[in-house]
Short mmCIF file of C-alpha atoms and ligand atoms in Angstrom, two decimals:
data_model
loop_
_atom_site.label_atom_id
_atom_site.label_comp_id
_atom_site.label_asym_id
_atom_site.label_seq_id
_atom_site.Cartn_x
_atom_site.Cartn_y
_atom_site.Cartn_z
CA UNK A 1 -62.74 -30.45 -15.48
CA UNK A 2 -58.93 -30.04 -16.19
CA UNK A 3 -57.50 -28.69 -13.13
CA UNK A 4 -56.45 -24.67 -13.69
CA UNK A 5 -52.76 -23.74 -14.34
CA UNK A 6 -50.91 -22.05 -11.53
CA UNK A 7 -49.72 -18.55 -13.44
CA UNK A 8 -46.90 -16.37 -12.23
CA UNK A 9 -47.22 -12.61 -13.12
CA UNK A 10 -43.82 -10.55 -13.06
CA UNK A 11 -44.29 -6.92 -12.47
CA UNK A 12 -47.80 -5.86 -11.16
CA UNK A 13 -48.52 -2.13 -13.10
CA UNK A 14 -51.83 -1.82 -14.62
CA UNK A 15 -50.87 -4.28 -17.65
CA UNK A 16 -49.55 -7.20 -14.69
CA UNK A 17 -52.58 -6.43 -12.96
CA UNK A 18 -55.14 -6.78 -15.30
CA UNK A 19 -53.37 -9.94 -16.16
CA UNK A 20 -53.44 -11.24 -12.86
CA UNK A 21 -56.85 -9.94 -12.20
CA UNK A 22 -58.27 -11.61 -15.18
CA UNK A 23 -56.80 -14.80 -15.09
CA UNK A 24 -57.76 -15.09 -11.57
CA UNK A 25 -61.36 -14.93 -12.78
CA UNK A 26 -60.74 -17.10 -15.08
CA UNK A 27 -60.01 -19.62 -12.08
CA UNK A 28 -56.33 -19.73 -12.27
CA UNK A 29 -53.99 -19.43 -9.02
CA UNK A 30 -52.21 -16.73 -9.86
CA UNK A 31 -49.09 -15.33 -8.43
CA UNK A 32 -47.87 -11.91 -8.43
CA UNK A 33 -44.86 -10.83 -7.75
CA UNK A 34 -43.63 -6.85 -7.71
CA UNK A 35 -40.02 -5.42 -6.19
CA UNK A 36 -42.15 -2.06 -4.23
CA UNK A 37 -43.68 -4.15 -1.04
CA UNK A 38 -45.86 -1.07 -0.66
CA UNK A 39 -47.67 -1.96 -3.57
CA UNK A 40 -47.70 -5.74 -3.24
CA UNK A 41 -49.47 -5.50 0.78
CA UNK A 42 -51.33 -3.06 -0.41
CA UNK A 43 -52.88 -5.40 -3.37
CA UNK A 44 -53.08 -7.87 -0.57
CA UNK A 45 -55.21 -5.59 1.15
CA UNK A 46 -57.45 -5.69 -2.08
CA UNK A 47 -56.67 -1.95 -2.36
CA UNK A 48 -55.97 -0.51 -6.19
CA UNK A 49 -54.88 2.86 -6.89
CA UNK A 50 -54.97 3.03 -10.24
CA UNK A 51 -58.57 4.17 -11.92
CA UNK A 52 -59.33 1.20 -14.43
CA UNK A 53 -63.19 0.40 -14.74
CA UNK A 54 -64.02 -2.94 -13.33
CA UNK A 55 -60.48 -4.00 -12.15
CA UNK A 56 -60.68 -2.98 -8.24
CA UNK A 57 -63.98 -5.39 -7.79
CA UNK A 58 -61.97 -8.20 -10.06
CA UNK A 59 -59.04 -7.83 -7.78
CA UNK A 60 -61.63 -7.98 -4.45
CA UNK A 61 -63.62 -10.57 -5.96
CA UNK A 62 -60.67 -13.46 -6.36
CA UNK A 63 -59.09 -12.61 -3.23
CA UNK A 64 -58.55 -16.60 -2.59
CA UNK A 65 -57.31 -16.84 -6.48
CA UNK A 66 -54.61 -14.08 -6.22
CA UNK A 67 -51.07 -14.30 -4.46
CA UNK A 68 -49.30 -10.75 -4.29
CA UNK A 69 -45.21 -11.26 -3.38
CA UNK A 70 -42.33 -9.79 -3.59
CA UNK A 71 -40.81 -13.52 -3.36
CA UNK A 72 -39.60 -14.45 -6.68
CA UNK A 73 -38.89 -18.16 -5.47
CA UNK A 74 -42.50 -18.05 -4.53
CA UNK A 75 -43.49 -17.63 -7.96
CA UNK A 76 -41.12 -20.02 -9.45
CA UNK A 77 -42.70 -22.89 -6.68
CA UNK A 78 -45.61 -22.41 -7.75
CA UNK A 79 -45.70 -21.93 -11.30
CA UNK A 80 -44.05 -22.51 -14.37
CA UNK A 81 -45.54 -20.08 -16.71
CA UNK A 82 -44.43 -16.64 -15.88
CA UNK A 83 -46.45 -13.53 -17.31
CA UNK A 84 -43.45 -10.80 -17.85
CA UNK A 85 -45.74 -7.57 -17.37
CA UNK A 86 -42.65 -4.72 -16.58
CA UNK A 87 -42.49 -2.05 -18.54
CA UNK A 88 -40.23 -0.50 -21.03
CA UNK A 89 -40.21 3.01 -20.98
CA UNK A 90 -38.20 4.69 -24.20
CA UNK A 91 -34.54 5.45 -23.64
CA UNK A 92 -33.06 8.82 -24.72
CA UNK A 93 -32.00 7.14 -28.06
CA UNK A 94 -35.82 6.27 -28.37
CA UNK A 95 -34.72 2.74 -28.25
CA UNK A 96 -36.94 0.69 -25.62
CA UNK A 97 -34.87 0.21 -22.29
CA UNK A 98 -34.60 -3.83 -21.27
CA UNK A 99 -33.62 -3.17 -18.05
CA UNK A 100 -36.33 -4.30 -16.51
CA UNK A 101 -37.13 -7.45 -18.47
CA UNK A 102 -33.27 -8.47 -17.96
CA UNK A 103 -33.69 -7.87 -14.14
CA UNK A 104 -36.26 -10.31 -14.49
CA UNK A 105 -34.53 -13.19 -16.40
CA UNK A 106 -31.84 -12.43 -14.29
CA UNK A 107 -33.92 -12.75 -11.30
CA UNK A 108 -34.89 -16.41 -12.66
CA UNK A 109 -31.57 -17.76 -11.72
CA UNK A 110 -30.78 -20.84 -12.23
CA UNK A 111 -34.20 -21.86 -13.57
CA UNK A 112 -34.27 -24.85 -16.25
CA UNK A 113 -38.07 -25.47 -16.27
CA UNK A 114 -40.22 -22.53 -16.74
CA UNK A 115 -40.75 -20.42 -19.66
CA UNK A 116 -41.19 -16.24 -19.73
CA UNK A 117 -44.76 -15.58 -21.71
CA UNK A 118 -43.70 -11.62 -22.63
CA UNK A 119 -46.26 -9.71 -22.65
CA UNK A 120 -43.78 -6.22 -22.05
CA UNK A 121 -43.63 -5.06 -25.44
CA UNK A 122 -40.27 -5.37 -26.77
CA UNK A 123 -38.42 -4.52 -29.93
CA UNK A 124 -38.30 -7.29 -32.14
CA UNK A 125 -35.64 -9.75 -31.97
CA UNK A 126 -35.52 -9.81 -28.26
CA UNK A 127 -37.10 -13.23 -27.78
CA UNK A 128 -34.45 -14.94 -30.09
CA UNK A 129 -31.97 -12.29 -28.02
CA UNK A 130 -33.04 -14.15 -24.66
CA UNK A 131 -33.16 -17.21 -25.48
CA UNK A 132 -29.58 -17.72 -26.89
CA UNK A 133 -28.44 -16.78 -23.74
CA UNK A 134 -31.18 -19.03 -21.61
CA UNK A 135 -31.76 -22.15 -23.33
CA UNK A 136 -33.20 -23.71 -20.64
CA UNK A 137 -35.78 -21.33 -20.66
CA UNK A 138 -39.13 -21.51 -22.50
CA UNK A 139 -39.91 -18.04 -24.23
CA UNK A 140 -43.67 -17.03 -25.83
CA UNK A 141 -44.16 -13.58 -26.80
CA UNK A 142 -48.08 -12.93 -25.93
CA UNK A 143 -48.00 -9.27 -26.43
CA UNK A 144 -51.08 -7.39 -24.56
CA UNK A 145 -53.40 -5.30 -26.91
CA UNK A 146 -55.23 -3.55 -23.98
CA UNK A 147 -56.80 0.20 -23.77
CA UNK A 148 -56.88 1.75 -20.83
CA UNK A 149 -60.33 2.36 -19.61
CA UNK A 150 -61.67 -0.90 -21.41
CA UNK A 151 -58.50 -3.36 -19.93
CA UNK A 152 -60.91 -5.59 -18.62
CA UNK A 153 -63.35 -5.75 -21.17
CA UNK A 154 -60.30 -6.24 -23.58
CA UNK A 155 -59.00 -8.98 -21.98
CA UNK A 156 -62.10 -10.92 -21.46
CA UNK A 157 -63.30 -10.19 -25.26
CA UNK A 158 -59.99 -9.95 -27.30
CA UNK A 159 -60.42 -9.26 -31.45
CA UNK A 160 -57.33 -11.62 -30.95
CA UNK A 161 -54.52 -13.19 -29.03
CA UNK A 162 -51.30 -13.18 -30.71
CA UNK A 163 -48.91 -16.03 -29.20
CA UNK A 164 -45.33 -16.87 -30.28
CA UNK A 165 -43.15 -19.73 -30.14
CA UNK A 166 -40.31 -20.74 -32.15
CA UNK A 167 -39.17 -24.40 -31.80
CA UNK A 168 -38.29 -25.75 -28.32
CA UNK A 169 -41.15 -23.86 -26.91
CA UNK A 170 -43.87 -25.02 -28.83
CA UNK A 171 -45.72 -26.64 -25.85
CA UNK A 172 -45.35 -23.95 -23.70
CA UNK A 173 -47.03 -21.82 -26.69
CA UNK A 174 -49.70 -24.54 -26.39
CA UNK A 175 -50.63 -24.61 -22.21
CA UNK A 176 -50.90 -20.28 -23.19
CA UNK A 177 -53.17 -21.15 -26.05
CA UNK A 178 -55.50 -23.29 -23.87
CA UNK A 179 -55.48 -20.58 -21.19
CA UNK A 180 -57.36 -17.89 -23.67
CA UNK A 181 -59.24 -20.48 -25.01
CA UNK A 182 -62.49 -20.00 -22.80
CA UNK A 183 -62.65 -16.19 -23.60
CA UNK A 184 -62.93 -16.22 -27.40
CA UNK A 185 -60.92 -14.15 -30.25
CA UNK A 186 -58.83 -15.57 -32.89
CA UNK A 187 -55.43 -17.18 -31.59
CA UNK A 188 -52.81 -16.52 -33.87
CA UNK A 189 -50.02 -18.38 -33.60
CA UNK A 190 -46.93 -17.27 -34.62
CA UNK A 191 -42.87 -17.41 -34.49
CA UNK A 192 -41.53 -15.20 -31.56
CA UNK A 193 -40.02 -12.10 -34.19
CA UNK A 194 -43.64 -11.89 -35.67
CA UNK A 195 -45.62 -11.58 -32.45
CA UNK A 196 -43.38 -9.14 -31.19
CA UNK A 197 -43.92 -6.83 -34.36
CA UNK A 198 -47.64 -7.38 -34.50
CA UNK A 199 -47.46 -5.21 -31.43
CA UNK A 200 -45.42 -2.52 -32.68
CA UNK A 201 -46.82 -2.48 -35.84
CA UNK A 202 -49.92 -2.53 -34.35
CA UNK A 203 -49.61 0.61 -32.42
CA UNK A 204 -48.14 2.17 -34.97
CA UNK A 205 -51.02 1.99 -37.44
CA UNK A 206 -53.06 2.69 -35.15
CA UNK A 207 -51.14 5.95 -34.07
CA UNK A 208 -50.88 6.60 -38.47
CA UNK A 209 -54.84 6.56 -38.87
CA UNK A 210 -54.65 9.16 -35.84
CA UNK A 211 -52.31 11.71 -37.23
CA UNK A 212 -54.02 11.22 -40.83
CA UNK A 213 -57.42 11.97 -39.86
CA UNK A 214 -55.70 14.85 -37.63
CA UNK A 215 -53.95 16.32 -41.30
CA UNK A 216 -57.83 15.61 -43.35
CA UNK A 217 -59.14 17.65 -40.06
CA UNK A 218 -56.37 19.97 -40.48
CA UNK A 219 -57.04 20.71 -44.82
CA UNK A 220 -60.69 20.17 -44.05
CA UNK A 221 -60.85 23.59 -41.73
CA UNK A 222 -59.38 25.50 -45.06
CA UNK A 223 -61.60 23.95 -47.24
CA UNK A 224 -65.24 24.22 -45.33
CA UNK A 225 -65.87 20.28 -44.89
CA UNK A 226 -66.12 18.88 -42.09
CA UNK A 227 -63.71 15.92 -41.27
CA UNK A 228 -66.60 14.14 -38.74
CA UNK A 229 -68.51 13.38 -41.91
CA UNK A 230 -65.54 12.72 -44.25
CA UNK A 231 -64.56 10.08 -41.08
CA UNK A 232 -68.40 8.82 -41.03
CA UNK A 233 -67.92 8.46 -45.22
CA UNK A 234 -64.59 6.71 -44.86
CA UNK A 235 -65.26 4.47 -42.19
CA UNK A 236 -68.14 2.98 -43.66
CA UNK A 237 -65.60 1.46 -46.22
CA UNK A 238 -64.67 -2.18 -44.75
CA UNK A 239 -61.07 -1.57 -45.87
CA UNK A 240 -60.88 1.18 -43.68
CA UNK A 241 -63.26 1.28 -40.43
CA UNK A 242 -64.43 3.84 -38.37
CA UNK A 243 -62.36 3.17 -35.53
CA UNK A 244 -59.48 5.45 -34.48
CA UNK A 245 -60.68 8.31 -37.16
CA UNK A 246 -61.81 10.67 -34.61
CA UNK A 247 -59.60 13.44 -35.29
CA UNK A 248 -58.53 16.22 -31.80
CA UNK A 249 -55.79 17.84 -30.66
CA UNK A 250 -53.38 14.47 -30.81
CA UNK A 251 -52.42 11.10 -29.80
CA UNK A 252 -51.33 11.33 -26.10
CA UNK A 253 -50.49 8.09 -23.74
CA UNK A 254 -47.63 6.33 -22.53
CA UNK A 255 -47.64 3.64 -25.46
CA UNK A 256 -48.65 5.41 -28.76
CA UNK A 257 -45.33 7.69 -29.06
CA UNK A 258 -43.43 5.01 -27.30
CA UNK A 259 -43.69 2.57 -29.86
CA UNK A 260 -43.82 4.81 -32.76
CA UNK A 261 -40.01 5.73 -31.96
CA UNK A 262 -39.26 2.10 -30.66
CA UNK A 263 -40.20 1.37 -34.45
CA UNK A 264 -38.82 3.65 -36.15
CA UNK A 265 -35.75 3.08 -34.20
CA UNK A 266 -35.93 -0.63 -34.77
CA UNK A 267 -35.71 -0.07 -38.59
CA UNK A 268 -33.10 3.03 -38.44
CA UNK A 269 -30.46 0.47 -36.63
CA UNK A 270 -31.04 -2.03 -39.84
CA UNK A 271 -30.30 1.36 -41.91
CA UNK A 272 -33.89 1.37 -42.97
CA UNK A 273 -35.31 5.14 -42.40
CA UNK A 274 -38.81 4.69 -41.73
CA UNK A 275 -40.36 7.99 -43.21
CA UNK A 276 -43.63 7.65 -42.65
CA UNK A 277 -43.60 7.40 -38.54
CA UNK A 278 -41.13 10.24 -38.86
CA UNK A 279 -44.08 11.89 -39.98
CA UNK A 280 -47.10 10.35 -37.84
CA UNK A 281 -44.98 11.89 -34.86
CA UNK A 282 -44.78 15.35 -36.11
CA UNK A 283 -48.02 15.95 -36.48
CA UNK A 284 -49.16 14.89 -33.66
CA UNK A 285 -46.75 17.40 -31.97
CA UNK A 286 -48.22 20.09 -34.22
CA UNK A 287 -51.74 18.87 -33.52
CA UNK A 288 -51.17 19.42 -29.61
CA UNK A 289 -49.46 23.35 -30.64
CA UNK A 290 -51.87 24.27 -32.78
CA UNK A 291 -54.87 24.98 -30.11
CA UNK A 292 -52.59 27.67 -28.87
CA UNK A 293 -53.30 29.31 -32.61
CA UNK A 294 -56.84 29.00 -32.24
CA UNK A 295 -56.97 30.95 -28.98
CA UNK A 296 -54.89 33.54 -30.46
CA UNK A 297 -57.03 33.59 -34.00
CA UNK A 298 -59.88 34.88 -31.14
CA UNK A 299 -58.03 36.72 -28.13
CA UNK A 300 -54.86 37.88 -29.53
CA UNK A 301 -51.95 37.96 -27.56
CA UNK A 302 -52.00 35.06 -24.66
CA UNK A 303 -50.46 37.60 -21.72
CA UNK A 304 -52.59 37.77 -18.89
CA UNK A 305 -55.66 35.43 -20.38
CA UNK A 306 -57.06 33.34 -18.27
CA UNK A 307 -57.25 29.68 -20.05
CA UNK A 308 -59.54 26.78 -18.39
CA UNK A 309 -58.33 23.06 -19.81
CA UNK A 310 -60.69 20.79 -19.54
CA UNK A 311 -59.30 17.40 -18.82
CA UNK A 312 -56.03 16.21 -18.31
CA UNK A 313 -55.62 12.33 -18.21
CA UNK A 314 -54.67 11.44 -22.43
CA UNK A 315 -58.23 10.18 -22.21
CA UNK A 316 -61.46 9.16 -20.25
CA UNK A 317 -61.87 6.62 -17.91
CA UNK A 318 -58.03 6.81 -16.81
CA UNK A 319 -56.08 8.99 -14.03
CA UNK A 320 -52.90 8.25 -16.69
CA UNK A 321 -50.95 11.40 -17.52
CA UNK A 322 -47.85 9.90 -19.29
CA UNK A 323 -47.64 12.37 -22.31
CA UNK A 324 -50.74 14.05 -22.18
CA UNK A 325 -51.81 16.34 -25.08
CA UNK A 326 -52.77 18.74 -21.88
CA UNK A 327 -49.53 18.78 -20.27
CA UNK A 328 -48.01 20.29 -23.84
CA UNK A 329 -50.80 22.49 -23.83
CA UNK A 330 -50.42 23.89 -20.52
CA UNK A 331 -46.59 24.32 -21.12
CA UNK A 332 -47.05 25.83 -24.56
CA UNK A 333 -49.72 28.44 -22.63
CA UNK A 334 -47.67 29.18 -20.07
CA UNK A 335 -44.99 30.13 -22.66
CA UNK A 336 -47.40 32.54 -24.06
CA UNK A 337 -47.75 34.29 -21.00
CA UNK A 338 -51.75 32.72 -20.51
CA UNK A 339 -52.75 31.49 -16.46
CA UNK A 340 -53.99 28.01 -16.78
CA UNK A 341 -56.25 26.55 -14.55
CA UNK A 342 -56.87 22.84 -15.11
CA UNK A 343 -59.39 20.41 -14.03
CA UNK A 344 -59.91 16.69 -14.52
CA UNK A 345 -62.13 14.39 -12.30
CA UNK A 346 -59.58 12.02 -11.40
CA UNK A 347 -56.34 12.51 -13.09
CA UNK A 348 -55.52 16.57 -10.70
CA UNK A 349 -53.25 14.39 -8.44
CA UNK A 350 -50.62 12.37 -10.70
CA UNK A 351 -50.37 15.90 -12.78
CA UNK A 352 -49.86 18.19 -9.96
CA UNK A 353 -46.29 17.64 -10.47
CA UNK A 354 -46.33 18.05 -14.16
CA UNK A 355 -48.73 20.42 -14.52
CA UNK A 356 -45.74 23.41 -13.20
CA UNK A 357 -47.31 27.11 -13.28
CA UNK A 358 -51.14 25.72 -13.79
CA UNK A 359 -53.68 25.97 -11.07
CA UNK A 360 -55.88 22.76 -10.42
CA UNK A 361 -59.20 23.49 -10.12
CA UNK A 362 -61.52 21.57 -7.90
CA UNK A 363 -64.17 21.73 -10.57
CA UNK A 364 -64.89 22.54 -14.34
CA UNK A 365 -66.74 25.17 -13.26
CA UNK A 366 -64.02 26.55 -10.76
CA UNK A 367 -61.39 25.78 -13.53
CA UNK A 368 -64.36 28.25 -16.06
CA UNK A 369 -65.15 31.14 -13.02
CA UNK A 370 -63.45 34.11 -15.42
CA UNK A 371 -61.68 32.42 -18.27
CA UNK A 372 -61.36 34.27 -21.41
CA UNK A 373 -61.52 30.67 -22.99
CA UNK A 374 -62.64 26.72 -22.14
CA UNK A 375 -60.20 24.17 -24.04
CA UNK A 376 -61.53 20.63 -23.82
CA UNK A 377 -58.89 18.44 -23.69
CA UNK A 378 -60.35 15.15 -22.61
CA UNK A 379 -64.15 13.98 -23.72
CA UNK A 380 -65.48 13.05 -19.99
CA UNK A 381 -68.88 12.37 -19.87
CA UNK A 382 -69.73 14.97 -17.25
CA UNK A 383 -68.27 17.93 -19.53
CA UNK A 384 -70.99 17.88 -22.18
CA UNK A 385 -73.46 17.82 -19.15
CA UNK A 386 -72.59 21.11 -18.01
CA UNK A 387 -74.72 23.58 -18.37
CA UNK A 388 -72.78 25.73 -20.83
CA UNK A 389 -75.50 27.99 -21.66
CA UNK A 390 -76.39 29.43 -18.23
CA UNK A 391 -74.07 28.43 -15.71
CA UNK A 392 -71.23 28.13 -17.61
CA UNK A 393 -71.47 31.35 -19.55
CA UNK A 394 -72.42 33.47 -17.07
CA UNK A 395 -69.23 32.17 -15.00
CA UNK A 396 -66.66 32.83 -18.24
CA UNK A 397 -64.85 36.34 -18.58
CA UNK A 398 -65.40 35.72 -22.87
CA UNK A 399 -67.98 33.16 -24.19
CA UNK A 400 -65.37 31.32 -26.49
CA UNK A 401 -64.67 27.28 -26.26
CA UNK A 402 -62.44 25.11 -28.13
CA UNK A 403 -63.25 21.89 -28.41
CA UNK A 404 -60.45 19.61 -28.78
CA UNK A 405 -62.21 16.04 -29.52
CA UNK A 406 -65.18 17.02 -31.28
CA UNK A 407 -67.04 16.21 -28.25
CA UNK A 408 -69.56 19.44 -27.27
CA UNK A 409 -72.80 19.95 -29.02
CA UNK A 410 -71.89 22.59 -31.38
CA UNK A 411 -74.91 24.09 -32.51
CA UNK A 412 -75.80 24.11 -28.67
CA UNK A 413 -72.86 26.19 -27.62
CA UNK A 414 -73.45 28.47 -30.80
CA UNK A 415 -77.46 28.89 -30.10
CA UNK A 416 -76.54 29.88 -26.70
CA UNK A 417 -74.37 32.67 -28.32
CA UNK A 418 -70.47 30.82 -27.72
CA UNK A 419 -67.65 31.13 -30.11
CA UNK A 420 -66.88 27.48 -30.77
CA UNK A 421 -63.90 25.99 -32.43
CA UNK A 422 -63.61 22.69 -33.03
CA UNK A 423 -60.99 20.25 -35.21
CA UNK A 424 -61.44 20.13 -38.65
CA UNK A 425 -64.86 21.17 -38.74
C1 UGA B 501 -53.11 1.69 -27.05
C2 UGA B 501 -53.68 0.63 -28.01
O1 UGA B 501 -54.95 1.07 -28.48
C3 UGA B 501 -53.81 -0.71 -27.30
O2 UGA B 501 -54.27 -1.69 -28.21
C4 UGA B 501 -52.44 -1.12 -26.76
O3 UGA B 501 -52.50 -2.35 -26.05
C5 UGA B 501 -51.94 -0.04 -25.82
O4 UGA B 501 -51.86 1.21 -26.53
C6 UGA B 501 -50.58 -0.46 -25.31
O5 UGA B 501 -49.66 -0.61 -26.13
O6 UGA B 501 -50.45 -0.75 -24.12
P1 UGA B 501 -54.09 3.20 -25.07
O7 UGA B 501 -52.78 3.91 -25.15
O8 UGA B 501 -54.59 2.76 -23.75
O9 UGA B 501 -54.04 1.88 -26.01
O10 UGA B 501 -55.19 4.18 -25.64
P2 UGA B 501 -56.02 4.36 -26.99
O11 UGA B 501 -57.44 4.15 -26.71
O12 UGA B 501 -55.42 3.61 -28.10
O13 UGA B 501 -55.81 5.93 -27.24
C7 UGA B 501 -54.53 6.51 -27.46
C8 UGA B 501 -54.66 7.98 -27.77
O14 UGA B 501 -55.23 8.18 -29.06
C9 UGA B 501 -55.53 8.78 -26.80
O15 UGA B 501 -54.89 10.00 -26.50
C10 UGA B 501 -56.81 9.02 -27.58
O16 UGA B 501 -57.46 10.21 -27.18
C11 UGA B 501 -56.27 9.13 -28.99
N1 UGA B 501 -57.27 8.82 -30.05
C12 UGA B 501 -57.80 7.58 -30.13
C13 UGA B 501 -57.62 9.80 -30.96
O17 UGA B 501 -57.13 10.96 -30.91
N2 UGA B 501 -58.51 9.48 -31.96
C14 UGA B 501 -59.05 8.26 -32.06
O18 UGA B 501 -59.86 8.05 -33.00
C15 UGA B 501 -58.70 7.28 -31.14
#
């Protein structure tokens, strides 16, 4: 068997380390450098803070496979392919901000024989941007296409891996392609400027199918359908799929809105106005508003009411708050004069912060003892096990729910004599 190429991984957040992670399994040396040495002994330690199914037991099952530094010249010894995993958080222009990735390259120093495989996502153009100023440098865009909550799984078993190369780096575009070879999924192989917009385009469609199932939800509530069958109806069209039509109270996450803007962005500094994403964003901010009119539509004026959210990550199966529909929705609450109290089984802690002028509740059914009304905010699992008809009710102030991802069993809640509101439906 070939021997396994030694990979470097730049920046170890969750996308570095389910890089790292995976390609360790994969039986690759892999070596991961971060700046915060609290993190990096920590990860030594086999210790991982952040809640991502299946990546703590990868991390403590190829112990021998993974090196965590803060030593850049380690890397670079040891490897010549170098996974750039920092992120890019959105500037106030909207624009993505570099300064990570260029603290990186400029990190390389004087380096003439590795090559940066980005997988940061980055506005187009700043591949060819890099490598005019570091010829020497080999440059692949391999842009990640990972959920949270399924990383692993989407790493392992990728619909497909996008890799680009422009001429010069070619073989460097090759040793990546033979790395993702053992797991499967289409390779596409690309130039540099068209991998980089597969990811932002990607997103962005992704985020557009959201907000348009959110408006069909939206009509569909003044016109008595119900948008979970005109989803199940659509989706069963190849052309469109089912995936990413279930409609709630908005797209939340640290990459959706990010790259919406970074796109939309991108095009406005060619001069081209990119109406539609001006649009996918707005209603997703009007999406997250208009629970608060639903509450009202049942309880009047918010003063005084006593609101239980339930969930707070901007999904299950992640602790991630980073512009989370509930963090609007507590805000927006609060405005109206409502007391919050919030519960999520994992994510309380990172919100505390955020969460200013909601209580966190140890429980659902702490966060339920008196509430006028229950807003689901996040489908976990263990919130359609409650037992809403006895325990539940008997605990809430006003029997009156609404469900913000579809996600409770309707006629249930009704039978057992609940107002329910859900989306579109
Ligand atoms: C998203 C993409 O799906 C990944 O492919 C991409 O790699 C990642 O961004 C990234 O750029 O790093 P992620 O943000 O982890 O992944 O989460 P998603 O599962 O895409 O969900 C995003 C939001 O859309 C969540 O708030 C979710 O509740 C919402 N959503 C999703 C809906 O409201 N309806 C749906 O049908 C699907």
């Amino acid at each position: 068997m070939a021997p396994k190429e030694p990979i470097g991984v730049i920046g170890v957040g969750w996308v570095g380390l389910c890089t790292a992670a995976c390609f360790a399994e994969l039986g690759h040396p892999v070596f991961a450098r971060d700046i915060l040495p609290e993190k990096v002994e920590s990860l030594a330690r086999g210790e991982v803070s952040m809640h991502e199914p299946g990546l703590p037991e990868l991390v403590q099952k190829n112990t021998e496979r993974l090196t965590f530094t803060t030593d850049m010249r380690h890397v670079l010894d040891n490897a010549q392919l170098l996974f750039c995993c920092v992120d890019t958080p959105p500037t106030y222009s909207g624009d993505a901000d570099l300064s990570r990735v260029e603290a990186v390259i400029a990190d390389l120093g004087d380096s003439t024989d590795h090559a940066i495989v980005m997988k940061s996502t980055v506005p187009v153009g700043t591949g060819r941007s890099i490598s005019r100023r570091r010829e020497e440098l080999g440059y692949v865009s391999n842009p990640e296409f990972l959920k949270e909550g399924s990383a692993v799984e989407d790493f392992m078993e990728p619909d497909r891996v996008v890799i680009g190369a422009n001429d010069g780096s070619e073989g460097f575009g090759d040793r990546v392609a033979t790395l993702y070879e053992p797991i499967g999924g289409e390779i596409v192989r690309t130039d540099v400027a068209s991998a980089e917009f597969i990811k932002l385009a990607s997103n962005a469609f992704l985020a557009t199918k959201i907000s348009f199932i959110n408006e069909i939800a939206n009509v569909c509530e003044e016109l008595g359908a119900d948008v979970n069958e005109v989803a199940r109806g659509m989706g069963l069209d190849d052309r469109i799929g089912p995936k990413f039509l279930r409609a709630g109270i908005g797209w939340g996450g640290s990459c959706f809105g990010k790259d919406v803007l970074s796109l939309k962005q991108l095009a406005g500094n060619t001069g081209y106005h990119f109406q539609l994403l001006t649009a996918v964003m707005e209603v997703n901010e009007l999406q997250k508003r208009r629970t608060v009119g639903k509450l009202q539509k049942h309880l009047g004026q918010l003063v005084g009411k006593q609101i239980a959210l339930l969930g707070i990550s901007f999904k299950p199966d992640t602790d991630d708050v980073r512009d989370a529909t509930s963090l609007v929705l507590a805000a927006r609450l609060h405005g109206e004069g409502a007391h919050v109290r919030a519960y999520d089984p994992v994510a309380g802690d990172r919100a505390r912060e955020l969460l200013v002028g909601t209580t966190l509740a140890g429980s659902a059914l702490e966060a339920l003892d008196g509430a006028d009304a229950a807003v689901l905010v996040t489908e976990w699992p263990e919130f359609a096990e409650l037992d809403w008809a006895g325990e539940v009710k008997a605990r809430m102030a006003t029997p009156l729910v609404v469900d913000g991802r579809n996600f409770l069993d309707r006629e249930g809640l009704r039978a057992a004599g609940f107002t329910y509101e859900g989306i579109g439906r």
